[in-house]
Amino acid sequence: MEKINISINENILSEIYIKDDIRYELQDLFESNKNYFLITNTKVAKLYPQIVYKFNSDKVIIIKDGEKYKNFKTFNQIINSLLDKKIERKDCIVALGGGVVGDLAGYAASSILRGVELIQVPTTLLAMCDSSIGGKTGYNTKFGKNLVGSFYPASKIIIDPQFLQTLNQYEYKCGMGEIVKYALIEKSCLSKTDYNLLNILETLQTQDVKKEMQNIISICAHLKANVVNLDIKEGGLRKVLNFGHTFAHPIETLTNYKKISHGQAVAYGIKIASKLGLILGKIDKDYFDEIINLIDKFELTQKDYHFDKQKFIKLMKQDKKVKNQKINLLIPSARQTVELIENTEEPSLEASLP
Ligand SMILES: NC(=O)c1ccc[n+]([C@@H]2O[C@H](COP(=O)([O-])OP(=O)(O)OC[C@H]3O[C@@H](n4cnc5c(N)ncnc54)[C@H](O)[C@@H]3O)[C@@H](O)[C@H]2O)c1
């Protein structure tokens, strides 16, 4: 079993465990004096009843499945359910599911009774590699994605790659979007270990990716843990994790969160950011082509979108990372490296949009 720690000033904040079938050992981690409340969704509950049944039935909360339910209404439903079930400060919330369940359950854990313990059990590739690690929680509003939330790291993140057996190809690709992101930002994550994820992804035959997935998840978890260790509240370094995201959020909003998944939107966002990098002369055509080929190799952006550019830029300006209406963007600046640019001129920005 692999174990990775996230710490601040030597204090361990989160422990990440990665092991096939570790889900069957989940209850071994539980303490006898606590109640454990499971939050999951209808789909995961149906796929993994053996996990749900291990929880006391009056400590299980099942929410509707889908990004469109990552809103205040569902958050409120969770909070009311937890209070109705008499949750106490000493208790713990277990989030079993993808990024939607993880973000909502995480925010509920951070706010109920001013904070109870949280354990994340990610079941999608995106959640294993990214969303369950680092403590970002929250929900969407009509003004945009994740505009309400908190930083609230889980005490434990239990990653069982065997959950991926039931994940469909579409969701698998969503996770691949974030994995490609890690490959392209690896050097900016300042890890002491050189994993060369970009090389691994480029040389791997697409049919062999699943066999290598435990190793790939572990590399992504290490990279994210490293960045979070150095910058828990996104004061500086952690911003590199947003590569592709400033473009991805307007894409998701303009498609009403329905026609496109988050990971795919990130892959489209990476393509746009790379085009901007090329237009601004930060990267050469060879590296630009390498990035596009990698995204195309995993078939992450199959549909061609054409957006209203002014609407797109307006939405970018509403992003919570925007200060004084100036759009700050991460663009590739060298192999496996990204750079934050400020005050991007609108004509170059427009030229990079599809
Ligand atoms: N907190 C963060 O740092 C962070 C980072 C990246 C993304 N996110 C958020 O994560 C969300 C996207 O996460 P996601 O892609 O996991 O989406 P998701 O949670 O909607 O899961 C995708 C689909 O897969 C289903 N599913 C989950 N586990 C499964 C399994 N093992 N087998 C089969 N189906 C399964 C889900 O029920 C859902 O239908 C977005 O809301 C995004 O904002 C958060």
Short mmCIF file of C-alpha atoms and ligand atoms in Angstrom, two decimals:
data_model
loop_
_atom_site.label_atom_id
_atom_site.label_comp_id
_atom_site.label_asym_id
_atom_site.label_seq_id
_atom_site.Cartn_x
_atom_site.Cartn_y
_atom_site.Cartn_z
CA MET A 1 0.00 0.00 0.00
CA GLU A 2 1.23 3.47 -0.83
CA LYS A 3 0.88 6.29 1.68
CA ILE A 4 1.39 10.00 0.97
CA ASN A 5 1.09 12.75 3.59
CA ILE A 6 -0.02 16.35 3.16
CA SER A 7 1.37 18.47 5.98
CA ILE A 8 1.76 22.05 7.13
CA ASN A 9 4.71 22.89 9.40
CA GLU A 10 5.33 19.18 10.04
CA ASN A 11 1.69 18.64 11.12
CA ILE A 12 -0.02 16.01 9.02
CA LEU A 13 -3.19 17.43 7.50
CA SER A 14 -4.23 14.56 5.23
CA GLU A 15 -3.09 10.98 4.73
CA ILE A 16 -3.56 9.52 1.26
CA TYR A 17 -3.74 5.72 0.95
CA ILE A 18 -3.62 4.06 -2.47
CA LYS A 19 -4.29 0.34 -2.80
CA ASP A 20 -6.44 -2.01 -4.86
CA ASP A 21 -9.50 -3.17 -2.89
CA ILE A 22 -8.71 -0.92 0.08
CA ARG A 23 -12.43 -0.08 0.16
CA TYR A 24 -12.99 -3.38 1.97
CA GLU A 25 -10.71 -2.13 4.77
CA LEU A 26 -12.46 1.21 5.17
CA GLN A 27 -14.16 0.33 8.46
CA ASP A 28 -10.80 -0.73 9.95
CA LEU A 29 -9.87 2.97 9.96
CA PHE A 30 -12.94 3.93 11.96
CA GLU A 31 -12.75 4.88 15.64
CA SER A 32 -15.27 3.30 18.00
CA ASN A 33 -16.39 6.53 19.71
CA LYS A 34 -17.46 8.25 16.50
CA ASN A 35 -20.48 8.02 14.24
CA TYR A 36 -19.64 7.81 10.55
CA PHE A 37 -22.08 9.43 8.12
CA LEU A 38 -21.89 8.28 4.52
CA ILE A 39 -22.69 10.75 1.75
CA THR A 40 -22.94 9.25 -1.71
CA ASN A 41 -25.17 9.50 -4.77
CA THR A 42 -27.84 7.27 -6.29
CA LYS A 43 -25.54 5.82 -8.95
CA VAL A 44 -22.61 4.95 -6.68
CA ALA A 45 -24.97 3.58 -3.99
CA LYS A 46 -26.45 1.23 -6.59
CA LEU A 47 -23.04 0.15 -7.92
CA TYR A 48 -21.48 -0.41 -4.49
CA PRO A 49 -24.26 -1.54 -2.10
CA GLN A 50 -21.74 -3.64 -0.16
CA ILE A 51 -20.08 -0.41 1.03
CA VAL A 52 -23.34 1.39 1.78
CA TYR A 53 -24.63 -1.59 3.83
CA LYS A 54 -21.57 -1.39 6.09
CA PHE A 55 -22.90 1.94 7.40
CA ASN A 56 -25.80 2.14 9.80
CA SER A 57 -28.80 2.78 7.48
CA ASP A 58 -29.83 5.89 9.42
CA LYS A 59 -26.35 7.35 8.83
CA VAL A 60 -26.54 7.21 5.04
CA ILE A 61 -27.41 10.21 2.86
CA ILE A 62 -27.93 9.62 -0.83
CA ILE A 63 -28.06 12.64 -3.13
CA LYS A 64 -29.07 12.92 -6.77
CA ASP A 65 -26.40 12.19 -9.35
CA GLY A 66 -24.93 14.90 -11.55
CA GLU A 67 -23.09 18.21 -11.73
CA LYS A 68 -26.42 20.04 -12.00
CA TYR A 69 -27.19 18.96 -8.43
CA LYS A 70 -23.95 20.49 -7.11
CA ASN A 71 -25.89 23.46 -5.80
CA PHE A 72 -27.21 25.12 -2.68
CA LYS A 73 -30.38 23.00 -2.69
CA THR A 74 -28.46 19.73 -2.42
CA PHE A 75 -26.03 21.23 0.09
CA ASN A 76 -28.99 22.33 2.21
CA GLN A 77 -30.55 18.88 1.91
CA ILE A 78 -27.31 17.30 3.20
CA ILE A 79 -27.03 19.74 6.11
CA ASN A 80 -30.68 19.25 7.14
CA SER A 81 -30.31 15.48 6.92
CA LEU A 82 -27.15 15.51 9.06
CA LEU A 83 -28.79 17.71 11.69
CA ASP A 84 -31.93 15.58 11.63
CA LYS A 85 -29.71 12.51 12.19
CA LYS A 86 -28.15 14.30 15.17
CA ILE A 87 -24.57 14.55 13.95
CA GLU A 88 -22.12 15.68 16.66
CA ARG A 89 -18.79 17.54 16.53
CA LYS A 90 -16.82 14.33 17.22
CA ASP A 91 -18.43 12.52 14.24
CA CYS A 92 -17.09 12.07 10.73
CA ILE A 93 -18.45 12.43 7.21
CA VAL A 94 -17.37 9.90 4.58
CA ALA A 95 -17.72 11.11 0.98
CA LEU A 96 -18.07 8.18 -1.41
CA GLY A 97 -18.20 9.26 -5.04
CA GLY A 98 -16.75 11.50 -7.69
CA GLY A 99 -15.84 15.18 -7.49
CA VAL A 100 -19.45 16.32 -7.12
CA VAL A 101 -20.12 14.22 -4.00
CA GLY A 102 -16.63 15.03 -2.68
CA ASP A 103 -17.01 18.80 -3.09
CA LEU A 104 -20.53 18.91 -1.59
CA ALA A 105 -19.80 16.52 1.29
CA GLY A 106 -16.54 18.34 1.94
CA TYR A 107 -18.30 21.68 2.22
CA ALA A 108 -20.95 20.15 4.46
CA ALA A 109 -18.17 18.72 6.70
CA SER A 110 -16.43 22.09 6.81
CA SER A 111 -19.50 24.05 7.81
CA ILE A 112 -21.72 21.79 9.90
CA LEU A 113 -21.25 22.43 13.63
CA ARG A 114 -18.29 24.59 12.47
CA GLY A 115 -16.51 21.53 11.10
CA VAL A 116 -16.46 17.76 11.57
CA GLU A 117 -13.89 15.24 10.34
CA LEU A 118 -13.97 14.31 6.66
CA ILE A 119 -12.82 11.15 4.87
CA GLN A 120 -12.80 11.16 1.08
CA VAL A 121 -13.29 7.91 -0.82
CA PRO A 122 -13.01 8.99 -4.46
CA THR A 123 -14.61 6.67 -7.01
CA THR A 124 -13.89 8.45 -10.32
CA LEU A 125 -10.52 8.89 -11.96
CA LEU A 126 -10.81 12.68 -11.72
CA ALA A 127 -11.58 12.50 -8.00
CA MET A 128 -8.70 10.06 -7.35
CA CYS A 129 -6.13 12.17 -9.19
CA ASP A 130 -7.33 15.57 -8.26
CA SER A 131 -10.53 16.68 -6.56
CA SER A 132 -10.34 14.57 -3.38
CA ILE A 133 -6.83 15.86 -2.62
CA GLY A 134 -6.08 19.35 -1.33
CA GLY A 135 -9.26 20.31 0.48
CA LYS A 136 -11.17 22.45 -1.99
CA THR A 137 -14.90 22.07 -1.39
CA GLY A 138 -18.02 23.86 -2.56
CA TYR A 139 -20.90 24.13 -4.98
CA ASN A 140 -21.94 25.99 -8.14
CA THR A 141 -24.20 29.03 -8.38
CA LYS A 142 -25.89 30.70 -11.35
CA PHE A 143 -22.92 33.09 -11.42
CA GLY A 144 -20.44 30.32 -12.12
CA LYS A 145 -18.75 27.20 -10.84
CA ASN A 146 -17.53 26.63 -7.28
CA LEU A 147 -18.21 30.21 -6.22
CA VAL A 148 -19.24 29.11 -2.73
CA GLY A 149 -16.89 26.87 -0.78
CA SER A 150 -14.00 26.45 1.59
CA PHE A 151 -10.56 24.92 2.00
CA TYR A 152 -11.13 21.88 4.17
CA PRO A 153 -8.71 18.96 3.72
CA ALA A 154 -9.94 15.44 4.41
CA SER A 155 -8.14 13.69 7.26
CA LYS A 156 -7.88 10.60 5.06
CA ILE A 157 -8.19 10.02 1.33
CA ILE A 158 -8.74 6.37 0.52
CA ILE A 159 -7.97 5.64 -3.13
CA ASP A 160 -9.02 2.24 -4.47
CA PRO A 161 -8.27 2.09 -8.24
CA GLN A 162 -10.59 -0.92 -8.49
CA PHE A 163 -13.55 1.50 -8.42
CA LEU A 164 -12.51 2.41 -11.95
CA GLN A 165 -13.71 -0.99 -13.21
CA THR A 166 -17.27 0.35 -13.35
CA LEU A 167 -16.42 3.78 -14.75
CA ASN A 168 -17.56 4.36 -18.32
CA GLN A 169 -15.26 5.52 -21.08
CA TYR A 170 -16.66 9.06 -20.99
CA GLU A 171 -15.89 9.52 -17.28
CA TYR A 172 -12.52 7.85 -17.75
CA LYS A 173 -11.65 10.50 -20.32
CA CYS A 174 -12.71 13.22 -17.89
CA GLY A 175 -10.03 12.01 -15.50
CA MET A 176 -7.54 11.81 -18.34
CA GLY A 177 -8.07 15.56 -18.89
CA GLU A 178 -6.69 16.27 -15.40
CA ILE A 179 -3.92 13.69 -15.83
CA VAL A 180 -2.75 15.39 -19.04
CA LYS A 181 -2.81 18.66 -17.08
CA TYR A 182 -0.42 17.17 -14.49
CA ALA A 183 1.89 15.97 -17.26
CA LEU A 184 2.07 19.50 -18.67
CA ILE A 185 2.63 21.26 -15.33
CA GLU A 186 4.95 18.70 -13.70
CA LYS A 187 8.04 20.93 -13.52
CA SER A 188 5.95 23.81 -12.14
CA CYS A 189 4.83 21.55 -9.25
CA LEU A 190 8.43 21.76 -7.90
CA SER A 191 8.55 18.09 -6.95
CA LYS A 192 11.98 16.78 -5.98
CA THR A 193 11.23 13.60 -7.92
CA ASP A 194 11.25 13.69 -11.71
CA TYR A 195 8.33 11.42 -12.71
CA ASN A 196 8.29 12.54 -16.36
CA LEU A 197 4.57 11.85 -16.62
CA LEU A 198 4.51 13.50 -20.05
CA ASN A 199 6.94 10.90 -21.33
CA ILE A 200 4.98 8.06 -19.70
CA LEU A 201 1.74 9.22 -21.34
CA GLU A 202 3.37 9.77 -24.73
CA THR A 203 5.04 6.37 -24.87
CA LEU A 204 2.17 4.34 -23.42
CA GLN A 205 -0.05 2.51 -25.92
CA THR A 206 -3.62 3.74 -25.35
CA GLN A 207 -4.80 0.17 -24.67
CA ASP A 208 -2.22 -0.11 -21.84
CA VAL A 209 -3.24 3.05 -19.98
CA LYS A 210 -5.66 1.23 -17.66
CA LYS A 211 -2.95 -1.27 -16.66
CA GLU A 212 -0.67 1.63 -15.70
CA MET A 213 -3.39 3.58 -13.93
CA GLN A 214 -2.38 2.88 -10.32
CA ASN A 215 1.09 4.28 -11.06
CA ILE A 216 -0.35 7.29 -12.90
CA ILE A 217 -2.81 8.05 -10.05
CA SER A 218 0.05 7.82 -7.57
CA ILE A 219 2.19 10.28 -9.60
CA CYS A 220 -0.71 12.76 -9.81
CA ALA A 221 -1.41 12.37 -6.07
CA HIS A 222 2.28 12.99 -5.31
CA LEU A 223 2.36 16.09 -7.54
CA LYS A 224 -0.83 17.52 -6.07
CA ALA A 225 0.27 16.72 -2.51
CA ASN A 226 3.59 18.46 -3.18
CA VAL A 227 1.92 21.62 -4.45
CA VAL A 228 -0.65 21.64 -1.64
CA ASN A 229 2.10 21.09 0.96
CA LEU A 230 3.87 24.19 -0.32
CA ASP A 231 0.76 26.34 -0.73
CA ILE A 232 -2.39 25.13 1.01
CA LYS A 233 -4.58 28.18 0.33
CA GLU A 234 -3.65 28.97 -3.27
CA GLY A 235 -1.54 31.99 -2.34
CA GLY A 236 0.88 31.36 -5.19
CA LEU A 237 2.26 28.02 -6.34
CA ARG A 238 -1.08 26.20 -6.12
CA LYS A 239 -2.38 28.34 -8.97
CA VAL A 240 -0.48 26.06 -11.38
CA LEU A 241 -3.17 23.44 -10.76
CA ASN A 242 -5.62 25.74 -12.54
CA PHE A 243 -3.89 25.23 -15.89
CA GLY A 244 -6.70 25.02 -18.46
CA HIS A 245 -9.37 25.83 -15.87
CA THR A 246 -9.88 29.57 -16.47
CA PHE A 247 -10.95 28.60 -19.98
CA ALA A 248 -12.74 25.46 -18.83
CA HIS A 249 -15.15 27.25 -16.53
CA PRO A 250 -16.73 29.48 -19.24
CA ILE A 251 -16.96 26.42 -21.49
CA GLU A 252 -18.90 24.57 -18.79
CA THR A 253 -21.13 27.58 -18.10
CA LEU A 254 -21.86 28.21 -21.80
CA THR A 255 -22.82 24.57 -22.26
CA ASN A 256 -24.96 24.65 -19.12
CA TYR A 257 -22.79 21.98 -17.44
CA LYS A 258 -24.73 19.43 -19.49
CA LYS A 259 -23.08 18.80 -22.80
CA ILE A 260 -19.52 18.63 -21.58
CA SER A 261 -17.74 17.12 -18.60
CA HIS A 262 -15.29 18.99 -16.37
CA GLY A 263 -12.28 16.95 -17.49
CA GLN A 264 -13.14 17.47 -21.14
CA ALA A 265 -13.58 21.19 -20.53
CA VAL A 266 -10.09 21.21 -18.96
CA ALA A 267 -8.68 19.48 -22.07
CA TYR A 268 -10.32 22.12 -24.33
CA GLY A 269 -8.99 24.77 -21.92
CA ILE A 270 -5.46 23.38 -22.21
CA LYS A 271 -5.70 23.55 -26.00
CA ILE A 272 -6.80 27.22 -25.83
CA ALA A 273 -4.09 28.10 -23.27
CA SER A 274 -1.49 26.43 -25.48
CA LYS A 275 -2.69 28.33 -28.56
CA LEU A 276 -2.31 31.54 -26.54
CA GLY A 277 1.19 30.39 -25.51
CA LEU A 278 2.01 29.91 -29.17
CA ILE A 279 0.50 33.28 -30.22
CA LEU A 280 2.47 35.07 -27.48
CA GLY A 281 5.68 33.30 -28.49
CA LYS A 282 6.09 31.48 -25.17
CA ILE A 283 6.27 28.02 -26.76
CA ASP A 284 7.31 26.89 -30.22
CA LYS A 285 5.13 25.10 -32.77
CA ASP A 286 6.77 21.73 -31.99
CA TYR A 287 5.78 21.79 -28.33
CA PHE A 288 2.33 23.17 -29.22
CA ASP A 289 1.82 20.22 -31.60
CA GLU A 290 3.08 17.82 -28.94
CA ILE A 291 0.42 19.06 -26.50
CA ILE A 292 -2.37 18.89 -29.08
CA ASN A 293 -1.27 15.38 -30.14
CA LEU A 294 -1.31 14.17 -26.53
CA ILE A 295 -4.86 15.46 -25.99
CA ASP A 296 -5.95 13.96 -29.31
CA LYS A 297 -4.23 10.65 -28.53
CA PHE A 298 -6.65 10.17 -25.63
CA GLU A 299 -9.56 11.58 -27.71
CA LEU A 300 -10.41 14.18 -25.06
CA THR A 301 -11.78 16.89 -27.36
CA GLN A 302 -13.72 15.25 -30.15
CA LYS A 303 -16.38 17.90 -30.73
CA ASP A 304 -15.63 21.30 -32.28
CA TYR A 305 -17.11 24.20 -30.31
CA HIS A 306 -17.51 27.77 -31.51
CA PHE A 307 -18.34 30.22 -28.76
CA ASP A 308 -19.45 33.85 -28.74
CA LYS A 309 -16.01 35.30 -27.93
CA GLN A 310 -17.30 38.38 -26.10
CA LYS A 311 -19.58 36.25 -23.88
CA PHE A 312 -16.68 33.89 -23.28
CA ILE A 313 -14.34 36.69 -22.18
CA LYS A 314 -17.06 38.23 -19.98
CA LEU A 315 -17.44 34.89 -18.19
CA MET A 316 -13.67 34.63 -17.79
CA LYS A 317 -13.71 38.01 -16.07
CA GLN A 318 -16.28 36.69 -13.58
CA ASP A 319 -13.93 33.91 -12.52
CA LYS A 320 -13.19 34.14 -8.81
CA LYS A 321 -9.45 34.28 -9.56
CA VAL A 322 -9.85 37.51 -11.56
CA LYS A 323 -8.69 40.70 -9.85
CA ASN A 324 -9.67 44.22 -11.03
CA GLN A 325 -11.20 42.80 -14.22
CA LYS A 326 -7.70 41.74 -15.37
CA ILE A 327 -7.62 38.17 -16.62
CA ASN A 328 -4.66 36.19 -15.30
CA LEU A 329 -3.90 33.09 -17.26
CA LEU A 330 -1.63 30.09 -17.07
CA ILE A 331 -0.01 29.26 -20.36
CA PRO A 332 2.71 26.75 -21.24
CA SER A 333 6.11 28.41 -21.28
CA ALA A 334 8.46 25.42 -21.63
CA ARG A 335 8.23 21.61 -21.61
CA GLN A 336 6.14 20.48 -18.60
CA THR A 337 6.16 24.07 -17.33
CA VAL A 338 3.48 26.75 -17.13
CA GLU A 339 3.69 30.47 -16.44
CA LEU A 340 1.16 32.93 -15.06
CA ILE A 341 0.62 35.89 -17.35
CA GLU A 342 -1.27 39.00 -16.35
CA ASN A 343 -3.21 41.66 -18.25
CA THR A 344 -3.57 39.56 -21.37
CA GLU A 345 -4.46 41.69 -24.39
CA GLU A 346 -7.96 40.86 -25.59
CA PRO A 347 -7.04 40.47 -29.29
CA SER A 348 -4.57 37.63 -28.53
CA LEU A 349 -7.09 36.11 -26.17
CA GLU A 350 -9.83 36.28 -28.81
CA ALA A 351 -7.50 34.77 -31.40
CA SER A 352 -6.87 31.76 -29.17
CA LEU A 353 -10.59 31.01 -28.65
CA PRO A 354 -12.44 28.57 -30.89
N1 LIG B 1 -12.17 20.11 -5.19
C1 LIG B 1 -11.30 20.16 -6.17
O1 LIG B 1 -10.10 20.43 -5.97
C2 LIG B 1 -11.76 19.83 -7.56
C3 LIG B 1 -10.82 19.61 -8.57
C4 LIG B 1 -11.28 19.23 -9.83
C5 LIG B 1 -12.64 19.09 -10.04
N2 LIG B 1 -13.52 19.32 -9.04
C6 LIG B 1 -14.97 19.16 -9.24
O2 LIG B 1 -15.22 17.77 -9.47
C7 LIG B 1 -16.43 17.65 -10.21
C8 LIG B 1 -16.26 16.63 -11.30
O3 LIG B 1 -15.94 15.39 -10.71
P1 LIG B 1 -16.22 14.00 -11.45
O4 LIG B 1 -15.69 14.06 -12.82
O5 LIG B 1 -15.77 12.94 -10.53
O6 LIG B 1 -17.81 14.03 -11.65
P2 LIG B 1 -19.01 13.31 -10.88
O7 LIG B 1 -18.81 13.33 -9.44
O8 LIG B 1 -20.26 13.90 -11.42
O9 LIG B 1 -18.89 11.80 -11.37
C9 LIG B 1 -19.09 11.51 -12.74
C10 LIG B 1 -20.12 10.39 -12.93
O10 LIG B 1 -19.52 9.15 -12.58
C11 LIG B 1 -20.38 8.45 -11.65
N3 LIG B 1 -19.51 7.58 -10.87
C12 LIG B 1 -18.79 7.88 -9.77
N4 LIG B 1 -18.02 6.84 -9.43
C13 LIG B 1 -18.28 5.84 -10.31
C14 LIG B 1 -17.80 4.51 -10.48
N5 LIG B 1 -16.85 4.01 -9.71
N6 LIG B 1 -18.30 3.78 -11.49
C15 LIG B 1 -19.22 4.31 -12.33
N7 LIG B 1 -19.71 5.55 -12.24
C16 LIG B 1 -19.23 6.31 -11.24
C17 LIG B 1 -21.04 9.58 -10.92
O11 LIG B 1 -22.20 9.13 -10.26
C18 LIG B 1 -21.35 10.54 -12.05
O12 LIG B 1 -22.47 10.12 -12.77
C19 LIG B 1 -16.77 19.04 -10.70
O13 LIG B 1 -17.84 19.52 -9.96
C20 LIG B 1 -15.53 19.86 -10.42
O14 LIG B 1 -15.80 21.21 -10.14
C21 LIG B 1 -13.11 19.69 -7.81
#
